[in-house]
XYZ file of C-alpha atoms in Angstrom:
556
model
C -30.772 2.030 -27.251
C -28.450 1.151 -24.820
C -28.239 -2.065 -22.732
C -30.732 -0.810 -20.201
C -32.842 -1.393 -22.786
C -31.332 -4.831 -23.042
C -32.357 -5.694 -19.490
C -35.758 -4.535 -20.156
C -36.579 -7.080 -22.938
C -34.791 -10.269 -20.740
C -37.217 -9.424 -17.802
C -36.875 -5.988 -16.380
C -36.144 -6.977 -12.588
C -37.355 -10.735 -13.071
C -36.456 -13.747 -10.993
C -33.186 -14.054 -11.546
C -32.613 -10.324 -10.572
C -34.381 -11.033 -7.194
C -31.987 -14.477 -6.582
C -28.888 -12.158 -7.663
C -29.814 -9.286 -5.443
C -30.565 -11.229 -2.317
C -27.471 -13.590 -2.321
C -25.356 -10.707 -3.195
C -27.077 -8.864 -0.196
C -26.918 -11.530 2.592
C -23.125 -11.024 3.478
C -24.080 -7.606 4.292
C -25.289 -9.317 7.470
C -21.753 -9.601 8.389
C -20.339 -6.899 6.944
C -21.344 -4.966 9.643
C -20.281 -7.584 12.151
C -16.738 -6.918 10.515
C -16.798 -3.469 10.486
C -18.001 -2.886 14.118
C -16.577 -6.128 15.655
C -13.962 -4.135 17.819
C -16.927 -2.454 20.219
C -17.054 -6.099 21.324
C -13.749 -7.766 20.742
C -11.764 -5.239 21.942
C -14.576 -4.166 24.914
C -13.355 -2.470 27.610
C -14.051 -4.630 30.967
C -14.061 -3.156 34.683
C -10.856 -3.210 35.615
C -8.750 -2.164 38.543
C -4.917 -2.758 40.012
C -4.595 -6.316 41.096
C -4.080 -5.983 45.353
C -0.902 -7.417 46.397
C 0.230 -10.801 46.265
C 0.546 -11.550 50.009
C -3.123 -10.429 50.450
C -6.315 -12.190 49.935
C -9.581 -10.348 49.658
C -12.051 -13.567 50.347
C -9.594 -14.040 53.459
C -9.898 -10.307 54.555
C -13.540 -10.038 54.212
C -14.127 -13.233 56.493
C -11.762 -11.747 58.924
C -12.550 -8.068 59.136
C -16.525 -8.967 58.436
C -16.516 -6.327 55.363
C -17.602 -7.226 51.711
C -15.055 -7.063 49.005
C -15.790 -4.380 47.614
C -15.385 -2.446 50.805
C -12.339 -4.102 50.959
C -11.014 -2.943 47.799
C -10.886 0.633 49.172
C -8.218 -0.184 51.030
C -5.681 -0.821 48.118
C -7.283 0.836 45.424
C -8.301 5.197 45.090
C -10.756 6.393 43.714
C -10.728 7.979 40.377
C -11.002 11.505 39.520
C -14.905 11.564 39.663
C -14.634 9.883 43.005
C -17.381 7.404 41.818
C -15.269 4.306 41.113
C -12.442 3.004 41.433
C -9.116 3.800 40.149
C -7.839 1.914 36.562
C -4.331 2.427 36.597
C -2.972 3.263 40.421
C -3.362 1.809 43.744
C -1.868 2.628 47.134
C 1.827 1.476 47.896
C 0.479 -0.075 51.513
C -3.012 -0.815 52.675
C -5.017 2.125 54.010
C -6.736 0.158 56.930
C -8.091 2.994 58.274
C -10.389 3.747 55.206
C -12.551 0.421 56.407
C -13.701 3.162 59.406
C -17.031 4.314 59.030
C -17.336 7.983 58.123
C -13.021 8.166 57.692
C -12.079 11.618 57.458
C -8.525 10.796 55.465
C -7.773 12.429 52.623
C -6.883 10.043 50.097
C -5.189 12.241 47.639
C -2.317 12.855 49.658
C -2.023 9.154 50.153
C 1.167 7.414 48.382
C 0.001 5.308 44.870
C 2.006 3.140 42.546
C 1.229 1.952 39.215
C -0.268 -1.595 38.812
C 2.989 -3.731 39.220
C 1.205 -6.984 39.854
C -1.412 -6.349 36.699
C -4.967 -6.180 36.654
C -8.184 -7.424 37.676
C -10.664 -7.462 35.098
C -14.716 -8.131 36.025
C -16.642 -10.562 33.785
C -19.874 -8.927 34.133
C -19.856 -7.129 30.625
C -17.763 -9.742 28.928
C -15.528 -13.189 29.864
C -12.805 -12.075 27.567
C -11.748 -9.734 25.139
C -8.678 -8.455 23.779
C -8.125 -6.121 26.228
C -8.218 -8.505 29.008
C -6.197 -10.951 27.315
C -3.393 -9.017 26.312
C -3.650 -6.414 29.176
C -4.493 -3.275 26.582
C -5.154 -0.754 29.466
C -3.555 2.223 30.981
C -0.223 3.052 29.321
C -1.471 0.402 26.412
C -4.723 1.464 26.164
C -4.230 2.932 22.503
C -3.112 -0.394 21.188
C -6.827 -1.022 21.673
C -8.050 1.537 19.197
C -4.713 0.666 16.858
C -6.641 -2.503 16.218
C -9.539 -0.870 14.458
C -7.221 1.363 12.870
C -5.181 -1.278 11.353
C -8.505 -2.935 10.170
C -9.648 0.688 8.738
C -6.211 0.705 7.086
C -6.966 -2.557 5.380
C -10.011 -1.608 3.820
C -8.194 1.368 2.479
C -5.847 -0.791 0.846
C -8.784 -3.233 -0.357
C -10.929 -0.190 -1.837
C -7.620 0.898 -3.864
C -6.233 -2.822 -4.960
C -9.585 -4.282 -5.402
C -11.176 -1.477 -7.094
C -8.471 -1.582 -9.650
C -8.209 -5.238 -10.043
C -11.932 -5.991 -10.883
C -12.232 -3.521 -13.617
C -9.319 -5.761 -15.348
C -10.344 -9.271 -13.867
C -14.209 -8.741 -13.359
C -16.382 -7.726 -10.441
C -17.460 -11.497 -9.956
C -14.026 -12.974 -9.800
C -12.499 -10.301 -7.381
C -15.790 -11.176 -5.593
C -15.507 -14.640 -5.050
C -11.696 -14.400 -3.998
C -13.180 -11.839 -1.369
C -15.272 -14.029 0.213
C -12.589 -16.876 0.422
C -10.022 -14.245 1.980
C -12.276 -13.070 4.274
C -13.439 -16.530 5.587
C -9.854 -18.077 5.946
C -8.406 -14.752 7.381
C -11.698 -13.784 9.891
C -11.058 -17.492 11.322
C -7.587 -17.291 11.501
C -8.008 -14.175 13.615
C -9.602 -15.513 16.414
C -6.628 -18.300 16.672
C -4.334 -15.481 16.933
C -1.692 -16.102 19.614
C -0.212 -12.893 19.939
C -1.499 -8.956 19.692
C 0.596 -8.438 16.385
C -0.693 -11.679 14.541
C -4.125 -10.358 15.662
C -3.498 -7.366 13.911
C -2.156 -8.420 10.452
C -5.084 -10.683 10.179
C -7.619 -7.698 10.809
C -5.494 -6.044 8.430
C -5.814 -8.399 5.533
C -9.474 -9.133 6.497
C -10.323 -5.616 5.913
C -8.951 -5.709 2.800
C -11.221 -8.772 1.767
C -14.154 -6.680 3.192
C -13.752 -4.081 0.503
C -13.471 -6.634 -1.998
C -17.110 -7.610 -0.912
C -18.699 -4.153 -0.561
C -17.799 -2.704 -3.973
C -17.343 -5.218 -5.997
C -21.085 -6.720 -4.129
C -22.294 -2.994 -5.056
C -21.379 -2.967 -8.773
C -22.427 -6.650 -9.425
C -26.105 -5.643 -8.356
C -26.248 -2.124 -10.040
C -25.001 -3.161 -13.049
C -27.874 -6.039 -13.162
C -30.183 -3.854 -12.272
C -33.018 -1.765 -14.508
C -32.534 1.462 -14.354
C -36.368 2.257 -12.763
C -35.375 -0.232 -10.225
C -32.135 1.021 -8.755
C -33.490 2.840 -5.913
C -35.458 0.618 -4.115
C -33.420 -2.125 -4.960
C -30.307 -0.418 -3.442
C -32.127 1.170 -0.620
C -33.428 -2.225 0.686
C -30.317 -4.407 0.348
C -28.995 -1.888 2.387
C -31.049 -3.080 5.620
C -28.733 -6.155 5.631
C -26.339 -3.928 6.929
C -28.683 -2.965 9.140
C -29.880 -6.307 10.735
C -26.165 -7.006 10.512
C -25.630 -4.542 13.260
C -28.036 -5.880 15.521
C -27.158 -9.535 14.789
C -23.951 -8.214 16.075
C -25.375 -7.264 19.453
C -27.238 -10.422 19.625
C -24.225 -12.994 18.908
C -21.967 -10.870 21.536
C -24.332 -10.697 24.323
C -24.503 -14.895 23.599
C -21.024 -15.359 23.279
C -19.276 -12.591 25.638
C -15.825 -14.434 24.492
C -13.542 -12.406 21.759
C -12.464 -15.371 19.854
C -15.816 -17.249 19.847
C -17.470 -14.053 18.161
C -14.785 -13.754 15.796
C -15.135 -17.324 14.700
C -18.765 -16.878 14.772
C -18.863 -13.985 12.779
C -16.051 -14.982 10.071
C -16.778 -18.986 9.370
C -20.505 -17.976 7.394
C -18.048 -16.540 4.637
C -17.331 -20.221 3.464
C -21.334 -20.249 2.632
C -21.476 -16.873 0.395
C -17.811 -18.560 -0.858
C -19.541 -21.427 -1.888
C -22.605 -20.254 -3.700
C -21.239 -17.400 -5.527
C -19.822 -19.454 -7.997
C -23.668 -18.992 -9.232
C -23.186 -15.243 -10.052
C -23.628 -14.200 -13.547
C -20.165 -11.677 -14.244
C -21.492 -8.002 -15.795
C -22.465 -8.539 -19.154
C -21.534 -4.627 -19.636
C -17.802 -5.478 -18.273
C -17.764 -8.456 -20.447
C -18.450 -6.588 -23.567
C -16.277 -3.760 -22.728
C -13.385 -6.236 -22.295
C -14.161 -8.005 -25.528
C -15.943 -11.124 -24.231
C -19.052 -10.385 -25.991
C -19.676 -14.498 -26.670
C -19.673 -14.974 -22.644
C -21.912 -11.535 -22.005
C -24.371 -13.293 -24.484
C -24.508 -16.028 -22.809
C -24.705 -14.651 -19.107
C -27.935 -12.533 -20.857
C -29.450 -15.925 -22.219
C -29.448 -17.356 -18.957
C -30.865 -14.034 -17.119
C -33.212 -14.554 -20.183
C -34.111 -18.440 -19.552
C -33.980 -17.631 -15.445
C -36.647 -14.815 -16.118
C -38.953 -16.615 -18.145
C -38.166 -14.844 -21.710
C -36.826 -18.008 -23.370
C -38.019 -16.014 -26.533
C -35.513 -13.665 -26.749
C -32.910 -16.169 -26.577
C -33.097 -16.483 -30.345
C -33.688 -12.716 -30.978
C -30.554 -11.202 -28.669
C -27.139 -12.299 -30.754
C -23.657 -10.879 -30.860
C -24.873 -8.299 -33.620
C -27.600 -6.878 -31.650
C -25.654 -6.787 -28.504
C -23.078 -4.956 -30.120
C -25.125 -2.626 -31.910
C -26.782 -1.607 -28.486
C -23.294 -0.732 -26.738
C -21.347 0.059 -29.775
C -20.318 3.298 -28.401
C -19.063 1.561 -25.149
C -17.043 -0.961 -27.103
C -15.175 1.434 -29.311
C -14.702 3.184 -25.676
C -13.181 0.088 -24.405
C -9.987 0.300 -26.520
C -8.658 2.758 -24.078
C -6.805 1.736 -20.709
C -8.103 3.820 -17.682
C -6.396 4.678 -14.625
C -6.829 6.315 -11.359
C -5.756 9.644 -13.031
C -8.824 9.399 -15.474
C -10.759 10.213 -12.886
C -9.830 13.662 -12.896
C -8.185 14.244 -16.424
C -11.700 16.160 -17.534
C -13.741 18.399 -16.314
C -16.678 16.061 -15.238
C -15.087 13.205 -13.818
C -13.360 15.574 -11.798
C -15.838 17.594 -10.318
C -17.299 14.066 -9.628
C -14.570 12.865 -7.908
C -13.887 15.779 -5.528
C -17.864 16.322 -4.394
C -17.798 12.344 -3.877
C -14.177 12.485 -2.046
C -15.458 14.808 0.035
C -18.800 13.637 0.820
C -17.458 9.686 1.464
C -15.051 11.412 3.861
C -17.517 13.148 5.943
C -20.369 10.555 5.777
C -17.515 7.768 7.472
C -15.898 10.291 9.549
C -19.144 11.168 11.461
C -20.641 7.624 11.134
C -17.790 5.855 13.117
C -16.962 8.835 15.251
C -20.307 8.156 17.001
C -20.544 4.046 16.178
C -17.325 3.299 17.945
C -17.355 4.240 21.282
C -20.497 2.884 22.745
C -19.482 2.448 26.125
C -19.164 6.216 26.673
C -23.038 6.179 27.097
C -22.900 4.646 30.357
C -25.723 2.232 29.327
C -25.577 -2.007 27.911
C -23.266 -2.172 25.347
C -25.213 -4.258 24.024
C -28.481 -2.500 24.196
C -26.860 0.644 22.493
C -25.532 -1.486 19.747
C -28.969 -3.012 18.787
C -30.626 0.616 19.181
C -27.994 1.980 16.650
C -28.738 -0.485 14.302
C -32.427 -0.175 14.785
C -32.477 3.455 14.285
C -31.469 2.826 10.818
C -34.600 1.410 9.924
C -36.527 4.358 9.861
C -33.686 6.407 8.483
C -33.240 3.972 5.366
C -36.957 4.077 5.000
C -36.399 8.080 4.977
C -33.783 7.894 2.462
C -36.030 5.687 -0.013
C -39.058 8.232 0.087
C -36.170 11.238 -0.791
C -34.433 8.878 -3.031
C -37.390 8.732 -5.286
C -38.955 11.822 -4.955
C -36.363 14.779 -4.505
C -33.667 12.580 -6.003
C -30.095 11.643 -5.615
C -28.216 15.432 -4.880
C -30.738 16.996 -2.644
C -31.102 13.547 -0.738
C -27.023 13.616 -0.049
C -27.255 17.298 0.424
C -30.310 16.779 3.031
C -28.528 13.835 5.215
C -25.161 15.217 5.811
C -27.068 18.651 6.727
C -29.544 17.136 9.168
C -26.826 15.395 10.566
C -24.406 18.198 11.041
C -27.607 20.138 12.706
C -28.289 16.930 15.549
C -24.534 16.882 16.039
C -24.440 20.821 16.736
C -27.306 20.179 19.186
C -25.756 17.652 21.211
C -23.272 20.552 22.290
C -25.395 22.728 23.933
C -27.416 20.173 26.100
C -25.997 19.545 29.589
C -23.887 16.087 30.261
C -26.089 15.235 33.111
C -29.079 14.914 30.791
C -27.761 11.254 29.594
C -30.575 10.023 28.205
C -31.336 13.381 26.072
C -27.550 12.808 24.775
C -28.077 9.629 23.769
C -30.890 10.244 21.595
C -29.742 12.823 19.719
C -26.387 10.689 18.978
C -28.660 7.965 17.458
C -30.753 10.424 15.457
C -26.957 11.927 14.366
C -25.953 8.176 13.799
C -29.552 7.306 11.491
C -28.640 10.196 9.118
C -25.196 9.328 8.458
C -26.289 5.692 7.955
C -28.699 7.130 5.414
C -26.129 9.584 3.686
C -24.203 5.723 3.545
C -26.884 4.364 1.917
C -27.322 7.416 -0.626
C -23.609 7.722 -1.777
C -23.268 3.889 -2.396
C -26.275 4.123 -4.961
C -24.692 7.830 -6.016
C -21.302 6.696 -6.521
C -22.415 3.190 -8.747
C -24.480 5.667 -10.855
C -21.949 8.576 -11.530
C -19.189 6.577 -12.769
C -18.849 5.066 -16.607
C -18.670 1.233 -16.712
C -15.407 1.215 -18.042
C -13.899 2.835 -14.935
C -16.969 2.478 -12.051
C -15.122 -0.232 -10.068
C -11.681 2.174 -9.994
C -14.030 5.128 -9.330
C -15.595 3.122 -6.509
C -12.260 2.317 -5.422
C -10.701 5.790 -5.171
C -13.583 7.680 -4.068
C -14.183 4.978 -0.797
C -10.953 5.469 0.451
C -12.032 8.755 1.647
C -14.536 6.813 3.664
C -11.611 4.716 5.003
C -9.201 7.987 6.031
C -12.170 9.060 7.721
C -13.255 6.274 9.926
C -9.654 5.595 10.364
C -9.106 9.381 11.518
C -12.417 9.217 13.236
C -11.547 7.827 16.882
C -8.474 10.364 17.271
C -10.673 13.214 17.206
C -12.255 11.858 20.307
C -9.395 12.623 22.047
C -9.605 16.517 21.457
C -12.449 16.208 24.426
C -9.595 16.590 26.674
C -9.002 20.111 25.580
C -12.665 21.134 25.179
C -15.748 18.666 25.249
C -17.240 20.270 22.588
C -14.797 20.199 20.440
C -15.163 16.763 18.674
C -18.862 17.340 17.756
C -18.116 20.604 16.425
C -15.024 18.890 13.967
C -17.983 15.940 13.096
C -20.568 18.385 12.329
C -18.547 21.277 10.499
C -17.369 18.152 8.038
C -20.916 17.120 7.388
C -21.773 20.622 6.501
C -19.016 20.993 4.278
C -19.848 17.898 2.599
C -23.310 18.733 2.364
C -22.567 21.478 0.206
C -19.907 19.844 -2.272
C -22.714 17.489 -2.776
C -24.999 20.397 -4.044
C -22.373 20.545 -6.804
C -22.628 16.503 -7.845
C -25.057 15.953 -11.089
C -28.397 14.178 -10.853
C -28.982 10.587 -11.794
C -32.413 9.823 -10.862
C -34.109 7.530 -13.478
C -31.197 8.179 -15.522
C -29.610 4.907 -17.449
C -25.696 4.317 -16.466
C -23.216 5.818 -18.248
C -20.512 3.459 -20.155
C -18.156 5.656 -20.894
C -16.046 8.754 -20.133
C -17.271 10.319 -23.015
C -21.255 10.270 -21.798
C -20.066 11.890 -18.605
C -18.885 14.875 -20.108
C -21.622 15.040 -23.010
C -24.496 14.764 -20.754
C -22.711 16.942 -18.325
C -21.182 20.014 -20.861
C -24.714 19.458 -22.657
C -26.782 20.888 -19.652
C -24.497 24.044 -20.426
C -26.426 24.074 -23.362
C -29.870 23.470 -22.246
C -29.911 20.061 -23.169
C -31.584 16.942 -21.574
C -28.936 15.172 -19.777
C -27.939 14.724 -15.900
C -29.626 17.610 -14.797
C -26.496 19.907 -13.599
C -28.910 22.421 -13.332
C -31.882 22.190 -10.808
C -35.011 24.164 -9.658
C -34.389 26.607 -6.652
C -30.944 27.356 -5.093
C -29.318 24.844 -7.212
C -30.750 26.266 -10.077
C -27.569 28.025 -11.172
C -25.536 25.284 -10.715
C -24.275 23.870 -14.199
C -20.878 22.023 -14.822
């Protein structure tokens, strides 16, 4: 007997679980906005050097009967492609001869200078962004991407800090605090007077996002019966998918970075208000010597699920009898080092680190540079969000029928194949390249869905949050490293795709060495992991370290 049997006795996946999962999943609509916000908040408007102060395009246009765009060619040279105005240079002197039709002037030999009078930003796509407000262009352009890197650094820090804190203070308490922190700091970001202050607020917001995600996942998993984890885990991830499309709609509507920042942060106050309704994980309460509180939570769940007759039957003694082994193990103190101390835990942690890193690495490499596709950034965001729907339905199907391990490997191998295929598509076939990029993003999204569920099932209750925080740090490192790889296209255009795809292939291989958890009760102790792992060597039933086909010999 185990805690899973108690969940079935108080209603399985009943009314309480429906409400519980829905309320925890709703903030996912805004977690997508927080992660991808930099696409719009720091969007790069079309810009060029401001013309000298002693000239006026409006006056010159009336004087020479030439439109303003044509007049700009007198002051701004073309870029390397010859199709657009240069963004960071202007002519030292106005080139009047360029107004003459069919002028044969060789503009490459004309003297140019930096934008000493600043820049002019068009407002066709954005009314105001951090880039236009703080002039993060030309020599300061790296500071634009630095905002996202600093934010992801906060997410990384939060995964480490809040993962450990929730194992000590509980999932519910840390989740409630994370809602409040994100609400306050997100709204504060919209009021930032300087670039440095904005970066500090984004770092702290990133920490809170990690607290919301990893504690939300664990609190859902620990109140859900084994047989419904796959469906619930996958369907609740659709909130993140729809959140990407909501972000595109809000960004298109507002087009001002301060307003957008405020709108995607303020609803967190609502989530903070209703989060007090959540019940703390009964598993965690028992393992932290708070059995009376765990009993009250179980009785509350039974009452909401219409199983009031079970309130009298489930006592502290019954609860302890179902979790006797877990209670005995709870006297030990666990740290990050325990994730690598035993063979089974070491194998799980190393493999998950590779999977988390590569999934995030490829995902953010594709999702954080939407302006490169040459179509509306708002449309691209909607498309990138929409492709997640069939991808996650695909993930749901294979998770239920093929299991977690095969699903994880398939998603990674498919994404790698598509990324590699895009290398051979000519650059002028932009539609096909964009389509393949969307497919690659879809499979990396499906990989994310799988690994979130898989990780929660692999780690035992006593160290689940620490484990989630530890391995998800690799995802944050991957998301921080992904934009830097894009710079490699200046060396070789295909190099970023080779790096992203190669990483996914390597992670797919690591995924093959993970144990199967389909329809298996959640482990509560490290001993559960080790016993079931090493039991497979002796042919005992367990976590399925041996699988059919090419994985048949993959034992612990």
